[in-house]
Coordinates of C-alpha atoms in Angstrom, one line a residue:
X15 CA -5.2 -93.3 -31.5
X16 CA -7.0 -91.2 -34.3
X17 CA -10.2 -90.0 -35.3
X18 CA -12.7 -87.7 -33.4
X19 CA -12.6 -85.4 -30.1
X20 CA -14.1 -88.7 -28.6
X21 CA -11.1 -90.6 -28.6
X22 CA -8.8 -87.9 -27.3
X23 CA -6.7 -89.2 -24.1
X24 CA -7.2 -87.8 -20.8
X25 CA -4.4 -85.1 -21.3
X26 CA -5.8 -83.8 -24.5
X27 CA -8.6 -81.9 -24.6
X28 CA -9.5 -80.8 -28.2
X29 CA -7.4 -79.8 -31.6
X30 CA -7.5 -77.4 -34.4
X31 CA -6.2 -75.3 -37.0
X32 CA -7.1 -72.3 -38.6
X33 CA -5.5 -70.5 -41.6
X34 CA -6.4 -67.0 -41.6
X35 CA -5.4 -63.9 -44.1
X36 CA -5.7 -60.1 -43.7
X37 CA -6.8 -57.4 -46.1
X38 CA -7.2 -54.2 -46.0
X39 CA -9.6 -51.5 -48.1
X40 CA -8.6 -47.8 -48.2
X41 CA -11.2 -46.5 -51.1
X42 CA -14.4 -48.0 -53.2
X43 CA -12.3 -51.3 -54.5
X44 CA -11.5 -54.7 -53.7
X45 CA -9.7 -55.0 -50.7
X46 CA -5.5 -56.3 -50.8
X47 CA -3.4 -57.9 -48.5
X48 CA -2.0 -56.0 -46.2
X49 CA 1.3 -54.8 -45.8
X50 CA 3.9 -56.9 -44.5
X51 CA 5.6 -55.7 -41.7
X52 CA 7.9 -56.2 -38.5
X53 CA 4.6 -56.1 -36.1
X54 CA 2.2 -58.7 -39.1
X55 CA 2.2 -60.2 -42.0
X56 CA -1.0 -61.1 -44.2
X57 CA -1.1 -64.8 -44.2
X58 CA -0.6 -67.3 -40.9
X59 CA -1.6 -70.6 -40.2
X60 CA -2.2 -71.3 -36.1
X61 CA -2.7 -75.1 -35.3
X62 CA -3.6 -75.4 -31.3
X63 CA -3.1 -79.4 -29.6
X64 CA -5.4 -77.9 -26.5
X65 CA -4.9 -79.6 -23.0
X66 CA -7.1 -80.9 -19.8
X67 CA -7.5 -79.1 -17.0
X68 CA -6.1 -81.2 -15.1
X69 CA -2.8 -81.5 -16.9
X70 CA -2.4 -77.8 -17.3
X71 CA -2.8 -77.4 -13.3
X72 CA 0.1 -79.2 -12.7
X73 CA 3.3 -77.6 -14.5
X74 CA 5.4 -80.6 -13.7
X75 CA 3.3 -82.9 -16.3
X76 CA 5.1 -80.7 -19.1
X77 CA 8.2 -82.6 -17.7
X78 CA 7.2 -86.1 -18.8
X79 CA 6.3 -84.7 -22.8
X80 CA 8.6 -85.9 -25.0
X81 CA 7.5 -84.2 -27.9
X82 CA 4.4 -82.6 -29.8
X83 CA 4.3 -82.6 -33.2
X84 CA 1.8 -81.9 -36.1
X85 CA 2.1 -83.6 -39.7
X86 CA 0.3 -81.7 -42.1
X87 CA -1.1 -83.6 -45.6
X88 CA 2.0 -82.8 -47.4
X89 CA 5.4 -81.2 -46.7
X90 CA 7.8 -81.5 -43.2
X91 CA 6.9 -82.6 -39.9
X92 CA 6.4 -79.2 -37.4
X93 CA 7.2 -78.9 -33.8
X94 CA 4.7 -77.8 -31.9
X95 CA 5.5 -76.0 -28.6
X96 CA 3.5 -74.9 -25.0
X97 CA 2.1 -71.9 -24.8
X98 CA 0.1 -71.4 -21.5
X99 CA -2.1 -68.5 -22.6
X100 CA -3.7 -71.1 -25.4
X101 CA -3.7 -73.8 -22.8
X102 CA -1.5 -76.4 -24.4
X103 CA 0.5 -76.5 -27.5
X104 CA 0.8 -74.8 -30.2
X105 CA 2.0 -74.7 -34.5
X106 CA 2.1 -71.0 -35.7
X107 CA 3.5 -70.0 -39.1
X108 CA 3.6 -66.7 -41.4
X109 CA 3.5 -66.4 -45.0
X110 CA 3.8 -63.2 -47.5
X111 CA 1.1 -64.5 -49.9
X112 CA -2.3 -67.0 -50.1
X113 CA -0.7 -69.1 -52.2
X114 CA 2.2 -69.8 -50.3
X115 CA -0.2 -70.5 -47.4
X116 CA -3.1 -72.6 -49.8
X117 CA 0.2 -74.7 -50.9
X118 CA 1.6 -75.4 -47.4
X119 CA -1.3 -76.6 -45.8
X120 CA -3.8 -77.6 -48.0
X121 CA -7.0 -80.0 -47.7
X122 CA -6.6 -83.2 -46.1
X123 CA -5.5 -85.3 -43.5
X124 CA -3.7 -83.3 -40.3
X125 CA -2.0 -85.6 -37.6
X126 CA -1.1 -84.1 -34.5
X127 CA 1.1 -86.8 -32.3
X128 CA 1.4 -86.0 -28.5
X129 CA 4.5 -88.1 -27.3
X130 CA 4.9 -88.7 -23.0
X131 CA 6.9 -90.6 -21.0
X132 CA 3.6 -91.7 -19.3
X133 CA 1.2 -92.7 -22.1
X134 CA 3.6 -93.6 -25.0
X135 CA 3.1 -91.9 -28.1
X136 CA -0.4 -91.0 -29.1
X137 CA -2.2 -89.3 -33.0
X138 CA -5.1 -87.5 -33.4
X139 CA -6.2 -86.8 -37.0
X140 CA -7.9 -83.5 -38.1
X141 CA -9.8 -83.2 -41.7
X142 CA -9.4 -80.1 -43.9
X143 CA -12.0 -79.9 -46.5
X144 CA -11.3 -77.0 -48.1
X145 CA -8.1 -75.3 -49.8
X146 CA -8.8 -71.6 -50.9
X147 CA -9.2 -69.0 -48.3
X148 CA -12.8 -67.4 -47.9
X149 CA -13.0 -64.2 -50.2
X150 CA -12.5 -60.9 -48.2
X151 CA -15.4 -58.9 -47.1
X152 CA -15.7 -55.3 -49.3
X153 CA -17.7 -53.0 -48.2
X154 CA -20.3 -51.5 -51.1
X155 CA -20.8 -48.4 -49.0
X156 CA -17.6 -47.1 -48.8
X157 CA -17.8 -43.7 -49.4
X158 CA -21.0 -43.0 -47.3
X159 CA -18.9 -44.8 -44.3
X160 CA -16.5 -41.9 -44.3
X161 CA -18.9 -39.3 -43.4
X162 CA -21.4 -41.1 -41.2
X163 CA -24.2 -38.9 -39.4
X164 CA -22.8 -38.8 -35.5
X165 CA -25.3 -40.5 -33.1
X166 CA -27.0 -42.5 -36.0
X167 CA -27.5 -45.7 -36.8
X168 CA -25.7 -47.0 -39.7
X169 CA -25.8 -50.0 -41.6
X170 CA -22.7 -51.3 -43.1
X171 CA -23.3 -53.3 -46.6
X172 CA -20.5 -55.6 -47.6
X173 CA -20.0 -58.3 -50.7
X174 CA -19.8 -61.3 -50.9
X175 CA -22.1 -62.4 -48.1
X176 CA -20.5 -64.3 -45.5
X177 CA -19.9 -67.8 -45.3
X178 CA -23.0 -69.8 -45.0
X179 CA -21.2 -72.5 -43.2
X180 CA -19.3 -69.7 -40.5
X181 CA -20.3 -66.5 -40.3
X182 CA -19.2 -62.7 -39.9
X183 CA -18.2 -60.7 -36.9
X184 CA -17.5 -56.8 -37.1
X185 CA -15.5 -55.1 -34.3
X186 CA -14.9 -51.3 -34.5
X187 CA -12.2 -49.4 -32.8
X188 CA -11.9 -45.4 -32.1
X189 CA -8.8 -45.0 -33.8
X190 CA -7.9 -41.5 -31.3
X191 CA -7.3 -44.2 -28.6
X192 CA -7.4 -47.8 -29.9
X193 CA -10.6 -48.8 -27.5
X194 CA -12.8 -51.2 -29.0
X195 CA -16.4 -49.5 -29.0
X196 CA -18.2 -52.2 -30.8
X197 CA -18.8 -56.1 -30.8
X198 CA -21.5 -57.5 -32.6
X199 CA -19.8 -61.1 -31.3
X200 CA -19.8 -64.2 -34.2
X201 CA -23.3 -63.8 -36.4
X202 CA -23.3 -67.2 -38.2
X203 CA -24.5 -68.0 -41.6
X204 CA -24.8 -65.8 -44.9
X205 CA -24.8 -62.1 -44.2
X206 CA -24.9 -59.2 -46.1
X207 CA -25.2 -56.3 -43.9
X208 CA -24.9 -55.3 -40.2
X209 CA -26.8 -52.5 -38.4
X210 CA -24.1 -50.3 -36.2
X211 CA -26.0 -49.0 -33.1
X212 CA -25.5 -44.9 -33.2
X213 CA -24.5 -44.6 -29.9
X214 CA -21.0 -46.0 -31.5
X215 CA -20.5 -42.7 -33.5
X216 CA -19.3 -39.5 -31.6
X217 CA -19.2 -35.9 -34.0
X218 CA -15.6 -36.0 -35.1
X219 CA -14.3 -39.0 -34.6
X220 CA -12.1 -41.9 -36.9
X221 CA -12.7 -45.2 -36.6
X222 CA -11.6 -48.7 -37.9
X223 CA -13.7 -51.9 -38.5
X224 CA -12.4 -55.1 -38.7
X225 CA -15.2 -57.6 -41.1
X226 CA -14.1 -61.0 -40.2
X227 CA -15.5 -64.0 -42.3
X228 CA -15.0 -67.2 -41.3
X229 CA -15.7 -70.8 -42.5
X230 CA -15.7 -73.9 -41.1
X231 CA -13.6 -76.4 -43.0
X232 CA -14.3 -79.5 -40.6
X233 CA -18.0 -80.4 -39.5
X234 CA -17.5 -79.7 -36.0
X235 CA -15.7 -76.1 -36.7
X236 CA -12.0 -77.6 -35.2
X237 CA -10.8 -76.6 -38.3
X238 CA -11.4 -73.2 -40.2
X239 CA -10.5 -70.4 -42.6
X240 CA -10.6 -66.7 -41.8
X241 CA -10.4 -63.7 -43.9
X242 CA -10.3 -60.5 -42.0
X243 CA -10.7 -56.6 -43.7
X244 CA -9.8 -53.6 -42.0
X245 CA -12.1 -50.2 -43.1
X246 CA -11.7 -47.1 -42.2
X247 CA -14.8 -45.4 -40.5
X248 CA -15.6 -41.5 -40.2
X249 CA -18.2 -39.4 -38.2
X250 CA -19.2 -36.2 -39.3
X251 CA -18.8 -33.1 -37.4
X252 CA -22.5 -33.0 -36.3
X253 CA -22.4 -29.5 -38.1
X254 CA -24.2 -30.4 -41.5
X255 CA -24.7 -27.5 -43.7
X256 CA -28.1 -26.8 -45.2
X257 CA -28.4 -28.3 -48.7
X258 CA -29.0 -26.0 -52.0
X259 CA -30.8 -26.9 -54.8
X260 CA -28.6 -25.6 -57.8
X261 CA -31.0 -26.7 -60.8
X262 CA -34.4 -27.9 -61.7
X263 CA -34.1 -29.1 -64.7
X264 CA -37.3 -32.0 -66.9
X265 CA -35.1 -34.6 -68.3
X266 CA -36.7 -36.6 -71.6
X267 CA -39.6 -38.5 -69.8
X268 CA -40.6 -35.6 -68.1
X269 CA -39.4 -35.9 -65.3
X270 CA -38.0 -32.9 -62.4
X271 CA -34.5 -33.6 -62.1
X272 CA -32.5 -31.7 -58.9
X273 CA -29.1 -31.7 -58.6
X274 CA -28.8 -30.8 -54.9
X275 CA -25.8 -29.6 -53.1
X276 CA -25.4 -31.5 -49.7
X277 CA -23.4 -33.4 -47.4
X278 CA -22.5 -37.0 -47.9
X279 CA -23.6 -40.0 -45.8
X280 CA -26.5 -37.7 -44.8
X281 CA -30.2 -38.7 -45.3
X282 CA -31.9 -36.1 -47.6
X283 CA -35.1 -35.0 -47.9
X284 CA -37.0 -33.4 -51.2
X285 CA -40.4 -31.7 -49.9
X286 CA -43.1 -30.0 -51.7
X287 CA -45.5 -27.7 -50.5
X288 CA -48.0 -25.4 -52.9
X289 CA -47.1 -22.6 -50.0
X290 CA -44.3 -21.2 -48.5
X291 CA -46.5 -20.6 -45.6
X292 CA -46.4 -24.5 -44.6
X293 CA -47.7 -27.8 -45.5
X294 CA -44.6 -29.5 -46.5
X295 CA -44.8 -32.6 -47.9
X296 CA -42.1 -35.4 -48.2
X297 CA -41.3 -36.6 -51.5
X298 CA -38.6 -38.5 -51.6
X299 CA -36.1 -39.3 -49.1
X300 CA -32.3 -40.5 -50.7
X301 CA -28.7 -41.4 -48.5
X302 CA -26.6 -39.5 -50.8
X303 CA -22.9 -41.0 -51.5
X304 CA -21.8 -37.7 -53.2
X305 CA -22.5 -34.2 -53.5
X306 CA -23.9 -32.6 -55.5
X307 CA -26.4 -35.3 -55.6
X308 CA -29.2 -36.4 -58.1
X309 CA -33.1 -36.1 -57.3
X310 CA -35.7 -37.3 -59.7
X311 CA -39.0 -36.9 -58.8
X312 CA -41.9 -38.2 -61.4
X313 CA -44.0 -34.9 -62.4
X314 CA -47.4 -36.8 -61.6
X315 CA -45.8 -36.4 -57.9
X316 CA -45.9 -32.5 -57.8
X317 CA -48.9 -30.1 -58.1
X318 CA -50.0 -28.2 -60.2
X319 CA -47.8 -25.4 -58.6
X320 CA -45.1 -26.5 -56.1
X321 CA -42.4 -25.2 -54.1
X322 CA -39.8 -27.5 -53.3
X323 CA -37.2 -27.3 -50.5
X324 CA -33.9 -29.8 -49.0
X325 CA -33.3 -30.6 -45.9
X326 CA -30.6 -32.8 -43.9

């Protein structure tokens, strides 16, 4: 038996395989693999042979399997074994690099044979279209991320945008305690940014996001690729100092130039006012990624006299 979910027997309910890799990104760069270690590794292929319901309710059926196996386009034939917390069986391997993993299970043909004393032996083929992982989210706004406002919205910019056949989800965890405080569950197609609610961010705290890309490599998403990056997050204290304009300066065209000292991640505000008695004015509001930061503001903006002032 082959082809389709369709012509699955009664015992088997769906199969799939996913081949998944992740990264990590510590500064403003590409993110890497990350390191291998005793608790993960940075590449893994998990292939799943998912069972009924009502084969899985009766624990004695798993006495009439004579074997599960999965034949992948190229290379050795795998045992699969029963796991019950993925309901049926189940191929899982690690590998140190993408390459190792792109090699040993590439695009094409999957067969997964489910042999019972029952039914006789019976194949289910999967298609792989594609061979290259997804490229890892990196996040643009790296450095702002590290000192975001506490209680504020932020919106997290990433490149490249997300798989247009898949999608992106981004959890966050408070790193003090390891509790997930955000979800924004599986948003499919091409994305290139996500709005964080600011009721995530308390004054103080450390965080980690997790940008998971995903791509369907079979039409009806039983087989995939994932690529997942981990990013540190920061709140700020909630105790941002007032910002000092150190210079005034008119650059070549004429125009005021501020170099403003301030605090990172922090929207900033230039106002004008031809009197320290009131009537400010906003001129131009900036999200600074660094302090000091730069202000230009075009001299047809400003009044004939005009006192400028910072705020954040």
């Amino acid at each position: 038996m082959a082809g389709g979910f369709s012509a699955l027997a009664q015992d088997v309910s769906s199969i799939s395989l996913y081949r998944s890799g992740y990264f990590e990104q510590t500064q403003q760069a590409p993110p890497v693999p990350i390191p291998s270690s005793d608790e993960e590794v940075p590449f893994f292929v998990l292939a799943v042979m998912e069972m009924s319901g009502d084969f899985l309710s009766d624990p004695d059926n798993l006495l009439f399997v004579r074997g599960v196996t999965l034949q992948p386009p190229t290379g050795s034939l795998r045992g699969m074994d029963f796991f019950e917390e993925f309901g049926g069986f189940v191929y899982y391997q690690e590998f140190l690099s993408q390459t190792a993993l792109q090699s040993a299970f590439r695009s094409g043909s999957y067969t997964y044979t489910f042999d019972s004393f029952l039914t006789g032996e019976s194949e289910y083929v999967l298609g792989v279209d594609e061979t290259q992982l997804p490229s890892p989210a990196e996040v643009l706004n790296f450095a702002s991320a590290q000192s975001i406002p506490a209680g504020a919205p932020y919106t997290l910019r990433w490149t490249p945008d997300s798989p247009a056949l898949g999608g992106v989800r981004v959890e966050i965890y408070d790193q003090a305690d390891g509790m997930q405080v955000f979800d924004s569950e599986p948003r499919l197609g091409a994305l290139s940014s996500l709005e964080l609610p600011g009721t995530i961010f308390q004054a103080g705290h450390t965080y980690l996001a997790e940008i998971t890309f995903t791509r369907f490599d079979s039409p009806d998403g039983s087989s995939g690729s994932v690529a997942l990056t981990r990013v540190p997050l920061a709140s700020s204290s909630g105790n941002v100092p007032a910002p000092v304009i150190n210079t005034i300066t008119l650059n070549g065209s004429g125009e005021a130039v501020l170099l403003i000292q301030c605090t990172p991640g922090v929207p900033l505000l230039v106002q004008q006012s031809n009197s320290l008695s009131g009537g400010w004015e906003t001129s131009q509001t900036v999200n600074p990624t660094a302090s000091p930061a730069t202000v230009t503001l075009p001299t047809a903006s400003l009044s004939d006299v005009a006192f400028l002032r910072a705020l954040q």
